[in-house]
mmCIF file of C-alpha atoms in Angstrom:
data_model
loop_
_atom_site.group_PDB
_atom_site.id
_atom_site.type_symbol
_atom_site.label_atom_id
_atom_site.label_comp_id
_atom_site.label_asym_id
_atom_site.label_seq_id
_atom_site.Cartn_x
_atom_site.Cartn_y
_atom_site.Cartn_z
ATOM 1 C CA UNK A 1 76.778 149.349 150.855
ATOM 2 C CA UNK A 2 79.527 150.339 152.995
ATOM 3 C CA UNK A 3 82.583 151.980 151.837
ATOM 4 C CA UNK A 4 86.079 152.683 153.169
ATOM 5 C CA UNK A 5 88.638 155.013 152.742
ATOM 6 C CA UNK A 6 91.653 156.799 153.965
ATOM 7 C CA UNK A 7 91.214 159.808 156.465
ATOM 8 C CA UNK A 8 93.913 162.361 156.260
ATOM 9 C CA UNK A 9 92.641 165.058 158.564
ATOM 10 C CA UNK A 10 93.391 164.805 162.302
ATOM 11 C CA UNK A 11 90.204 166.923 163.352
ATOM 12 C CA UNK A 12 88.088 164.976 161.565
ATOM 13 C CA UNK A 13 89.343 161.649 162.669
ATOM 14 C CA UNK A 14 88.900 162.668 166.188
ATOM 15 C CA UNK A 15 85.516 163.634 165.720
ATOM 16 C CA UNK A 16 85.253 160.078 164.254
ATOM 17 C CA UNK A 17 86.482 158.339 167.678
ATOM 18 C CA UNK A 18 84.548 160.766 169.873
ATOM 19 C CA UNK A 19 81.755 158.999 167.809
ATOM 20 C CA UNK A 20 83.028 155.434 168.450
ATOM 21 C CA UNK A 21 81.827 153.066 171.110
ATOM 22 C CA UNK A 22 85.561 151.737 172.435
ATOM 23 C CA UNK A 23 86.971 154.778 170.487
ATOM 24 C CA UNK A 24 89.676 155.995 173.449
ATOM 25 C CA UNK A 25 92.541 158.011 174.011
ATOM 26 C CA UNK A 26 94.407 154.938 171.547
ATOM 27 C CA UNK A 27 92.546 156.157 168.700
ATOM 28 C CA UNK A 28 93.250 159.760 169.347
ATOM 29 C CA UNK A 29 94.951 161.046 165.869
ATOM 30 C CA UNK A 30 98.353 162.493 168.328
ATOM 31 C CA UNK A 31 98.278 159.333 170.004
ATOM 32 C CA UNK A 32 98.907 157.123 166.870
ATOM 33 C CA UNK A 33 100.842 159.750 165.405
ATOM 34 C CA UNK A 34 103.295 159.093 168.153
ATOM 35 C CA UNK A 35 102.988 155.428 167.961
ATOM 36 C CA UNK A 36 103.816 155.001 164.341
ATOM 37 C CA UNK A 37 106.698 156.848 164.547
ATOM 38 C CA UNK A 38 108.300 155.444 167.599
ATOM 39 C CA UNK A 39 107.746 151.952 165.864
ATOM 40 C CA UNK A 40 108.829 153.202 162.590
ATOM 41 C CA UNK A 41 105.984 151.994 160.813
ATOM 42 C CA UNK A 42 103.273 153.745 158.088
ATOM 43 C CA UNK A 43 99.935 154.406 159.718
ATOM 44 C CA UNK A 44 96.339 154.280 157.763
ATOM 45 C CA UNK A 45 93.127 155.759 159.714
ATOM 46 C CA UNK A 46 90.315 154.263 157.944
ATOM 47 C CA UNK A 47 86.429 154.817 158.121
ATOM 48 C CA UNK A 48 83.849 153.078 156.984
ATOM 49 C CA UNK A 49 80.826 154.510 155.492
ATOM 50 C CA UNK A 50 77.273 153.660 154.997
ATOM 51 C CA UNK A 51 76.458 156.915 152.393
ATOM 52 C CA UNK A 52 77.842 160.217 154.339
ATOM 53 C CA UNK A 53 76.888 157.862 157.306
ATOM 54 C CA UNK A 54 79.956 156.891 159.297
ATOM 55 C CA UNK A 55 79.842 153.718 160.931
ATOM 56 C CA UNK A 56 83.018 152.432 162.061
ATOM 57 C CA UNK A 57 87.305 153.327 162.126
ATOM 58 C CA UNK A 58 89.907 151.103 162.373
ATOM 59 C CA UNK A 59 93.290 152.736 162.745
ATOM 60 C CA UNK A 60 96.228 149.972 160.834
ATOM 61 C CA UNK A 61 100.375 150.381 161.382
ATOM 62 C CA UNK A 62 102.291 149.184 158.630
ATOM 63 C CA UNK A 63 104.978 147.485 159.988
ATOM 64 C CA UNK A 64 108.027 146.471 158.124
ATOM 65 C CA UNK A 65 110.100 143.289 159.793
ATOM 66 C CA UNK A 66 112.994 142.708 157.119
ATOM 67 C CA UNK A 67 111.681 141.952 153.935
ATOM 68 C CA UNK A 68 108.219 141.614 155.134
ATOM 69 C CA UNK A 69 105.601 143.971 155.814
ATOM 70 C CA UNK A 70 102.729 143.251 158.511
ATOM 71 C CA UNK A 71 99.177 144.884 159.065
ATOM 72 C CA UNK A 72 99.470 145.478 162.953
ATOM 73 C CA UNK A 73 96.656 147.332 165.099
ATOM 74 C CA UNK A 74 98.266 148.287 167.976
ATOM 75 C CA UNK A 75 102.420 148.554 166.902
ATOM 76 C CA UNK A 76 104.618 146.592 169.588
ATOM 77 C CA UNK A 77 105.907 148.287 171.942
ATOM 78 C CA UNK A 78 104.098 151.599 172.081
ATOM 79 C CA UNK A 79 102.508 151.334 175.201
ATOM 80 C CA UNK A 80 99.102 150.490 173.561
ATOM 81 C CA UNK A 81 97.396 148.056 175.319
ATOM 82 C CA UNK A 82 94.297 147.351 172.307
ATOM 83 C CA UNK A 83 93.472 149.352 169.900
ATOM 84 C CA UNK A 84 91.465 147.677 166.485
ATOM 85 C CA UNK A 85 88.119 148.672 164.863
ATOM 86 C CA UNK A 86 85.506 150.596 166.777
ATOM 87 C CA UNK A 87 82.003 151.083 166.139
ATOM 88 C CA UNK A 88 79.856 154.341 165.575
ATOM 89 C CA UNK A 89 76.401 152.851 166.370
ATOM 90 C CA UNK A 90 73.166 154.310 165.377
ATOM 91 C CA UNK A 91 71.525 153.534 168.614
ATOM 92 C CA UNK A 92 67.655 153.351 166.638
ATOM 93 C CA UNK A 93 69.229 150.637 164.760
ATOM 94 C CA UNK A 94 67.741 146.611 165.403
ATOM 95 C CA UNK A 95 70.557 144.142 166.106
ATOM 96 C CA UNK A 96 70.325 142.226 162.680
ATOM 97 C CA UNK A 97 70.517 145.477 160.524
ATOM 98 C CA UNK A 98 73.564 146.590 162.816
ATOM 99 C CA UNK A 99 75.530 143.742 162.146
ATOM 100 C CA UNK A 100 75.179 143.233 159.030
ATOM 101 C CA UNK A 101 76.136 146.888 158.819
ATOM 102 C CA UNK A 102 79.563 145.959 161.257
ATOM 103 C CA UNK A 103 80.392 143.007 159.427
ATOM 104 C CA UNK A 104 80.428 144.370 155.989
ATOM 105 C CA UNK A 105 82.673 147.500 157.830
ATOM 106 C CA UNK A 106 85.356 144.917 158.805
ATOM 107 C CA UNK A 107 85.136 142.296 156.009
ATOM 108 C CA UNK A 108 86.262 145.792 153.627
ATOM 109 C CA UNK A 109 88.768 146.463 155.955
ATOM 110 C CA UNK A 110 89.962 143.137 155.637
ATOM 111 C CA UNK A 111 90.161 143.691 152.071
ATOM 112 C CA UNK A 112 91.511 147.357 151.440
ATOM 113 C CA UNK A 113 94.172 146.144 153.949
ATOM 114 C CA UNK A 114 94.890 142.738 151.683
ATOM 115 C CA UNK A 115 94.793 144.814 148.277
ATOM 116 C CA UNK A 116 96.285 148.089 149.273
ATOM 117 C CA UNK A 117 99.130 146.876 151.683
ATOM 118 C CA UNK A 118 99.550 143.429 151.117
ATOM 119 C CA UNK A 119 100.600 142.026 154.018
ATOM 120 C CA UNK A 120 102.336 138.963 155.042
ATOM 121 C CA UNK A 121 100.912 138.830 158.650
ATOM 122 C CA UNK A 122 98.159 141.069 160.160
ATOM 123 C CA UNK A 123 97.624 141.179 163.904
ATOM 124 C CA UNK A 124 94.647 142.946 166.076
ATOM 125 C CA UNK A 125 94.345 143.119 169.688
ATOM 126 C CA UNK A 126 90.898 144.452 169.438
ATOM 127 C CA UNK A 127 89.360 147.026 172.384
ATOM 128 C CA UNK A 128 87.175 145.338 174.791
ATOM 129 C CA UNK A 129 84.185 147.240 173.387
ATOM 130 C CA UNK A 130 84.553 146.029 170.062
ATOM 131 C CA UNK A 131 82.163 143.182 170.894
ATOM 132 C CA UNK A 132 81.374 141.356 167.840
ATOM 133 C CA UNK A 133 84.456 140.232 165.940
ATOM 134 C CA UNK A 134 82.992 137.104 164.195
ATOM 135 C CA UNK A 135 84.057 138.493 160.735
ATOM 136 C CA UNK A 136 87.323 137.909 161.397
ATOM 137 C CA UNK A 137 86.663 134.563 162.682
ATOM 138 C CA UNK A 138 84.685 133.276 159.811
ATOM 139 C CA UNK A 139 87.601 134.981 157.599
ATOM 140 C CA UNK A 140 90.197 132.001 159.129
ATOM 141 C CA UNK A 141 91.810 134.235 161.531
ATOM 142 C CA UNK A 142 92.880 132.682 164.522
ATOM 143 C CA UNK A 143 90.720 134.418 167.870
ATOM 144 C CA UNK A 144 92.389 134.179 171.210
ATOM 145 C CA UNK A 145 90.618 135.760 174.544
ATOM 146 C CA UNK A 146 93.223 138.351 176.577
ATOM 147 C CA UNK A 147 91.642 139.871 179.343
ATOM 148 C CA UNK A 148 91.941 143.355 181.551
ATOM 149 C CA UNK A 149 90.420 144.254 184.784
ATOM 150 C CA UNK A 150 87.995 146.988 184.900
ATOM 151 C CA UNK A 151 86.597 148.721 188.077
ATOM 152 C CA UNK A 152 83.237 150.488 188.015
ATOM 153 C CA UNK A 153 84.186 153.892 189.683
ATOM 154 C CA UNK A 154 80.693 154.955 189.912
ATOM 155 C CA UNK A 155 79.999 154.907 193.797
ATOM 156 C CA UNK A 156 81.008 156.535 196.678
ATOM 157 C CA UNK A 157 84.597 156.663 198.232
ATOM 158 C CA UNK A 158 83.321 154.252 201.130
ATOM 159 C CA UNK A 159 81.473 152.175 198.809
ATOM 160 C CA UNK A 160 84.122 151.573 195.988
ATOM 161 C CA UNK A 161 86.637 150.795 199.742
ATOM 162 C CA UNK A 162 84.390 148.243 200.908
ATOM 163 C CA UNK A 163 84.743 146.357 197.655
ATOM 164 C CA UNK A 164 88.181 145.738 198.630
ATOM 165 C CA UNK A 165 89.857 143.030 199.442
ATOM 166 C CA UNK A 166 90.599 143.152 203.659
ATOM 167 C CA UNK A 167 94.313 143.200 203.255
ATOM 168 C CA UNK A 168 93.580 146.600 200.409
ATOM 169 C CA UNK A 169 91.426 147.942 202.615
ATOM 170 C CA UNK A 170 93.737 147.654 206.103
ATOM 171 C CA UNK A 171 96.993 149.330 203.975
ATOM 172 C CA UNK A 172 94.711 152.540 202.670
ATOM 173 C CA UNK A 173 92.856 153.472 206.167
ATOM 174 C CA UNK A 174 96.230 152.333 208.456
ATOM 175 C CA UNK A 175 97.965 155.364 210.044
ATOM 176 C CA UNK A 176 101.920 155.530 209.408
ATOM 177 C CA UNK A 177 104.665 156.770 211.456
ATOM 178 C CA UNK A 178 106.266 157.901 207.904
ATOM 179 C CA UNK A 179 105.641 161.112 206.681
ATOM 180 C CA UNK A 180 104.357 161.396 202.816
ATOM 181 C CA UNK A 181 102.872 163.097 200.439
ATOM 182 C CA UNK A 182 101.435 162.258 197.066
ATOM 183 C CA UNK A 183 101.424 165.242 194.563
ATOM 184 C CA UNK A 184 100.385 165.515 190.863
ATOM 185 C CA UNK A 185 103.686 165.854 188.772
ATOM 186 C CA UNK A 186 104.145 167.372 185.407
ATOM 187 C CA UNK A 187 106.300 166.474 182.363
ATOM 188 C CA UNK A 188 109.362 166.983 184.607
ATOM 189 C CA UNK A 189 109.153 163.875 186.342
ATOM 190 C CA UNK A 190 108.586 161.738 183.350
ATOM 191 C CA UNK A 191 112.380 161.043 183.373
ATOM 192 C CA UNK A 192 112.097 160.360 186.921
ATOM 193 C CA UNK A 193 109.597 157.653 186.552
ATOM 194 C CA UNK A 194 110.670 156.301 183.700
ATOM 195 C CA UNK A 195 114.252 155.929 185.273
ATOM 196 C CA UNK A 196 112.878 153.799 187.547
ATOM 197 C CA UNK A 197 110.654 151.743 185.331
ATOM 198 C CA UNK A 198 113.848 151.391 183.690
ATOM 199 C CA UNK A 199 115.505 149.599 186.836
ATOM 200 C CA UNK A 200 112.272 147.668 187.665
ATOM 201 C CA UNK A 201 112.724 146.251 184.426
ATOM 202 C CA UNK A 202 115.716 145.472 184.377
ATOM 203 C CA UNK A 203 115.992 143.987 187.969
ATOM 204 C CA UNK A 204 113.242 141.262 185.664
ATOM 205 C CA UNK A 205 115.661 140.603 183.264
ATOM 206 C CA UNK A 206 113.538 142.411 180.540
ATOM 207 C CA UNK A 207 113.502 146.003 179.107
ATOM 208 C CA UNK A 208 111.683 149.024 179.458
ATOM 209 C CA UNK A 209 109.800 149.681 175.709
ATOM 210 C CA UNK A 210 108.829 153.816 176.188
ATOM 211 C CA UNK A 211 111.549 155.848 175.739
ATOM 212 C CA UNK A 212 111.432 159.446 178.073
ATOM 213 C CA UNK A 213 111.270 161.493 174.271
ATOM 214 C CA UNK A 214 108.089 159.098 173.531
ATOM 215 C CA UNK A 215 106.021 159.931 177.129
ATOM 216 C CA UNK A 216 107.076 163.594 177.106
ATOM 217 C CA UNK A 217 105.592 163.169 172.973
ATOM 218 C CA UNK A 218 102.209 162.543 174.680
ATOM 219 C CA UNK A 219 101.882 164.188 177.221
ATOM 220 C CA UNK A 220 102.925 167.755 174.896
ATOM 221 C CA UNK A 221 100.451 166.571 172.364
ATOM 222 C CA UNK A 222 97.426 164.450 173.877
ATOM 223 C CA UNK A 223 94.640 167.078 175.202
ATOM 224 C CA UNK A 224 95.210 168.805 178.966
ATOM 225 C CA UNK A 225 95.382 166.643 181.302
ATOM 226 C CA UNK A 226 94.780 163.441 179.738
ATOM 227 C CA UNK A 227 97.918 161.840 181.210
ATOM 228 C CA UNK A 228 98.501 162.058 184.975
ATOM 229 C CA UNK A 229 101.394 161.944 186.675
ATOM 230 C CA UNK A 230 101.985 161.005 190.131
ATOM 231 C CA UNK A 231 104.282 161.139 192.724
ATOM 232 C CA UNK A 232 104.719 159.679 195.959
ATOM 233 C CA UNK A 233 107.717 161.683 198.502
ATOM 234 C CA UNK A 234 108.509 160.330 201.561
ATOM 235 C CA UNK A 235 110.220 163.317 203.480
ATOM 236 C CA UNK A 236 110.573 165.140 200.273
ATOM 237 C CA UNK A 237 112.189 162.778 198.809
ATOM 238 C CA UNK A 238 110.282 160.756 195.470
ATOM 239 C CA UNK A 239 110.057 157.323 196.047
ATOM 240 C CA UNK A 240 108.208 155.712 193.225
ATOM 241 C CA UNK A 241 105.214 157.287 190.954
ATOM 242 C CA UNK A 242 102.465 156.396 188.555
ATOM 243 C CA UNK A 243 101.809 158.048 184.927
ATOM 244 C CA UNK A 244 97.527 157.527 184.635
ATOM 245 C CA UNK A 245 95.951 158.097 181.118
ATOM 246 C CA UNK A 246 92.557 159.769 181.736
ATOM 247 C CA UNK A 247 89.562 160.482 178.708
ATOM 248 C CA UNK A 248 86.573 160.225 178.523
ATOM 249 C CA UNK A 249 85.378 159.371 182.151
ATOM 250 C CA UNK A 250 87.923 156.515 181.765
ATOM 251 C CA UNK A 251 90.982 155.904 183.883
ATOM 252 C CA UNK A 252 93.950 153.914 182.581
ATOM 253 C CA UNK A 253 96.802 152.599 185.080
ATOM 254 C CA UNK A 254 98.937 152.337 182.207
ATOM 255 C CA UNK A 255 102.673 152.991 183.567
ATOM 256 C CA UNK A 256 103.590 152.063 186.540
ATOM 257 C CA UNK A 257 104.533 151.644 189.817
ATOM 258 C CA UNK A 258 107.809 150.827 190.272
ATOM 259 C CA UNK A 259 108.528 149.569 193.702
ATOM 260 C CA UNK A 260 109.772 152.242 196.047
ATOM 261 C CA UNK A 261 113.220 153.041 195.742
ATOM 262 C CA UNK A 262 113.869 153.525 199.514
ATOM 263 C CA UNK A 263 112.975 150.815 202.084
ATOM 264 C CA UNK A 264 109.724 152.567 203.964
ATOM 265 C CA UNK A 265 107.502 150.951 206.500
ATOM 266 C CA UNK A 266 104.295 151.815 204.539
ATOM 267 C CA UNK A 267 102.772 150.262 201.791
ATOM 268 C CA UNK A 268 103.264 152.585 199.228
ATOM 269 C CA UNK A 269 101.670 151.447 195.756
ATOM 270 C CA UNK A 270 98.541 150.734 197.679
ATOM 271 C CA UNK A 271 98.221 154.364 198.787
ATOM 272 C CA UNK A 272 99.354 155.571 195.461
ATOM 273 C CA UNK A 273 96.918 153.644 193.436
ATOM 274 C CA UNK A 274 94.100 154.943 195.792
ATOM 275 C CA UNK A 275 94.983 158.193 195.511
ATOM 276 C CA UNK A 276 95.179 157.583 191.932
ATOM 277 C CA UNK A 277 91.388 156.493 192.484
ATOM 278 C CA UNK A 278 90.070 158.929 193.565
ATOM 279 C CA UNK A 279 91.842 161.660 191.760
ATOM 280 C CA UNK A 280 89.996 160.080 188.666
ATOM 281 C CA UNK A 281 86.610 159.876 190.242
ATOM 282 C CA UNK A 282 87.071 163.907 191.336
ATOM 283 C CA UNK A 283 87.985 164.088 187.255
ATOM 284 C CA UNK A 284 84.764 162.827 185.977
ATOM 285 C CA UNK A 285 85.750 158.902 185.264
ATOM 286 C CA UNK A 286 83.227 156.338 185.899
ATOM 287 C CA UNK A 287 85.595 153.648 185.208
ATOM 288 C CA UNK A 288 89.066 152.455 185.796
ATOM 289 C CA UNK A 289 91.228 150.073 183.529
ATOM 290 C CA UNK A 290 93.908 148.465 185.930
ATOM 291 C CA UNK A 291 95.440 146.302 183.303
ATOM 292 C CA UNK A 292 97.425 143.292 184.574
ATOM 293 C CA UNK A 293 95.268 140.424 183.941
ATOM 294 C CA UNK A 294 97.260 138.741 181.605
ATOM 295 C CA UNK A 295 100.396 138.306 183.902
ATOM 296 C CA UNK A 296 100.489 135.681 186.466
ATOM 297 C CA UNK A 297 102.773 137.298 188.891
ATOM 298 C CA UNK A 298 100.512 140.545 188.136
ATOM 299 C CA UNK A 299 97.021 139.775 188.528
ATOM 300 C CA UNK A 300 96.756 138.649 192.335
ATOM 301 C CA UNK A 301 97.640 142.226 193.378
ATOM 302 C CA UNK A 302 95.272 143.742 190.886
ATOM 303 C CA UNK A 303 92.378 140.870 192.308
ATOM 304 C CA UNK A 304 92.502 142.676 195.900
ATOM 305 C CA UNK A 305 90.778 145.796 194.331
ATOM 306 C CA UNK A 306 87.944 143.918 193.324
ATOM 307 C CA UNK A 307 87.478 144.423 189.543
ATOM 308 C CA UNK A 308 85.622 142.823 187.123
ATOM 309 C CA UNK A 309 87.878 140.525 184.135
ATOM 310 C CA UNK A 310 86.936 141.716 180.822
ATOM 311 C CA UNK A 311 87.785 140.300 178.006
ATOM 312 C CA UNK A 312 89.503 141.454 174.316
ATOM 313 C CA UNK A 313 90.721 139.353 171.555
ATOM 314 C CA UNK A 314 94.049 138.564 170.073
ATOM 315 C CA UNK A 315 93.486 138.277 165.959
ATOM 316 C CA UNK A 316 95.724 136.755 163.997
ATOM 317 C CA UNK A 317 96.058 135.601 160.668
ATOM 318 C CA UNK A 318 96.170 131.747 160.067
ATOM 319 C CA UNK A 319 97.369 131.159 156.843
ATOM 320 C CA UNK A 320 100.148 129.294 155.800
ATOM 321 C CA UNK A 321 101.270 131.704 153.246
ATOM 322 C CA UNK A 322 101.546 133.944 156.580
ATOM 323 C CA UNK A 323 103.795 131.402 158.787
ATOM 324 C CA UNK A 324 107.104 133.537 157.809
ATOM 325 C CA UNK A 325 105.698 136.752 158.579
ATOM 326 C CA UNK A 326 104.203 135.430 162.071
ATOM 327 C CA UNK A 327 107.800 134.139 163.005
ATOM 328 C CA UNK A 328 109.557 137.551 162.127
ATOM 329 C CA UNK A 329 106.594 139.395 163.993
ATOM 330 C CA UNK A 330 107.266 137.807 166.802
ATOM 331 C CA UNK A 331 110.934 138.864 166.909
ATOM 332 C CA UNK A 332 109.525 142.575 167.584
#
């Protein structure tokens, strides 16, 4: 029988996700921490366990949206691209005693989140390890595929250049008449960068979500030098930047880059995101999350660095009873 309950410790919920296949920086107690304030909402880390046996987490944001409350997993606007339940996996375990395991984990989720909470819409965007979430399905949630592109890091610099696309590769190896430099910032060019996400933004007609007190948050309270900040200076002068999230052996491009601010005769983003490459492969990381799948106007560029689409799942709940909660979700 598998049980769940509240963890209140920090320590021992990150030895939980260092556990957790698709546990990631997300999960990391300081990271949710972070998020659930900035969204203003009440945040649950539960476990599930099989006797002393742990065998899964699933972090859970109370959100409140007026007079209703939803079940959220990750909050909106926190910079969390997926986040849900993650597995800890007894690899000696058969497939058919392993999911009946997972789906008795999630099904009491389901329910400690129904009878605790109570809430009038719940919403997942489940990590693109979590690869079984039938229980939800056969629960009536509505299941809709989102995607991210991944890049396997683990070759050589010439190899993972090859992979290219022509145009990627011609824009890395070209020689420029401009002089740059691109240099590993610290937490005093977070306001830089996010200054100029701001603009890039707003030049879209949309807004810019992370707040400068949020990033400098993380980066004070996530381990050393799991976010990465870049910085590109043509003539010593910035010109656009990058912040990376690195754990694990995993790189993130998770903010980022804002077109240069100066008109240069180089292409800039290209050189940055290489550098940002390899920076992670001299760091340990065997893989790279470039993100942008899911935007039209996004994913060409991403396509010319050859990753691989992976897939994650939008949950949401279907039922009537949860039509005015959906509607004042989506407001957020």
């Amino acid at each position: 029988m598998v049980t769940v309950e509240r963890v209140d410790d920090e320590n021992t919920w990150n030895e939980y996700v260092n556990q957790a296949i698709g546990g990631s920086v997300f999960h990391q107690s300081a990271f949710l921490e972070a998020a659930a304030e900035k969204s203003d909402s009440d945040l649950f880390l539960l476990v599930g366990k099989k006797g002393t046996q742990p065998v899964g987490i699933f972090p859970v944001f109370e959100v409140r949206v007026g007079p209703v409350t939803a079940a959220v997993s990750p909050p909106p606007k926190t910079g969390i691209p997926y986040l849900g339940p993650a597995f800890i996996r007894d690899p000696n375990i058969k497939y058919r005693k392993r999911s009946l395991t997972e789906h008795e984990f999630l099904e009491n989720c389901l329910e400690w989140i129904r009878t605790e909470r109570s809430p009038r819409f719940i919403r997942v965007l489940s990590n693109p390890w979590c690869d079984d979430i039938r229980p939800f399905q056969w629960d009536g949630f509505d299941v809709s595929p989102q995607y991210t592109h991944t890049l396997d890091l683990d070759r050589s610099d010439s190899e993972l250049l090859a992979s290219f696309s022509r145009d990627a590769r011609t824009a890395i190896q070209d020689e420029y008449d401009v002089e740059y430099t691109i240099r590993t910032g610290d937490e005093s060019e977070i306001e830089y960068l996010v200054s100029r996400l701001e603009e890039r933004y707003e030049s879209q007609s949309e807004s810019f979500s992370l707040s400068r007190a949020y990033l400098e948050q993380l980066y004070e309270t996530l381990p050393d030098e799991t976010i990465q900040v870049y910085i590109l200076e043509v003539e010593g002068q910035p010109i656009t930047g990058r912040i990376s999230l690195v754990d694990d052996g995993m790189l993130w491009f998770w903010q980022g880059v804002p077109k240069p601010s100066e008109s240069v005769d180089m292409p800039a983003n290209d050189l940055l995101n290489w550098h940002s490459l390899q920076d992670a492969k001299a760091r340990g990381c065997t893989k790279a999350d470039l993100s942008g799948a899911n935007t039209e106007r996004l994913w060409t560029y991403k396509g010319k660095f050859n990753p691989t689409l992976t897939p994650y799942h939008e949950i949401t709940s279907s039922s009537p009873s949860y039509t005015l909660g959906s509607r004042l979700y989506s407001l957020l």
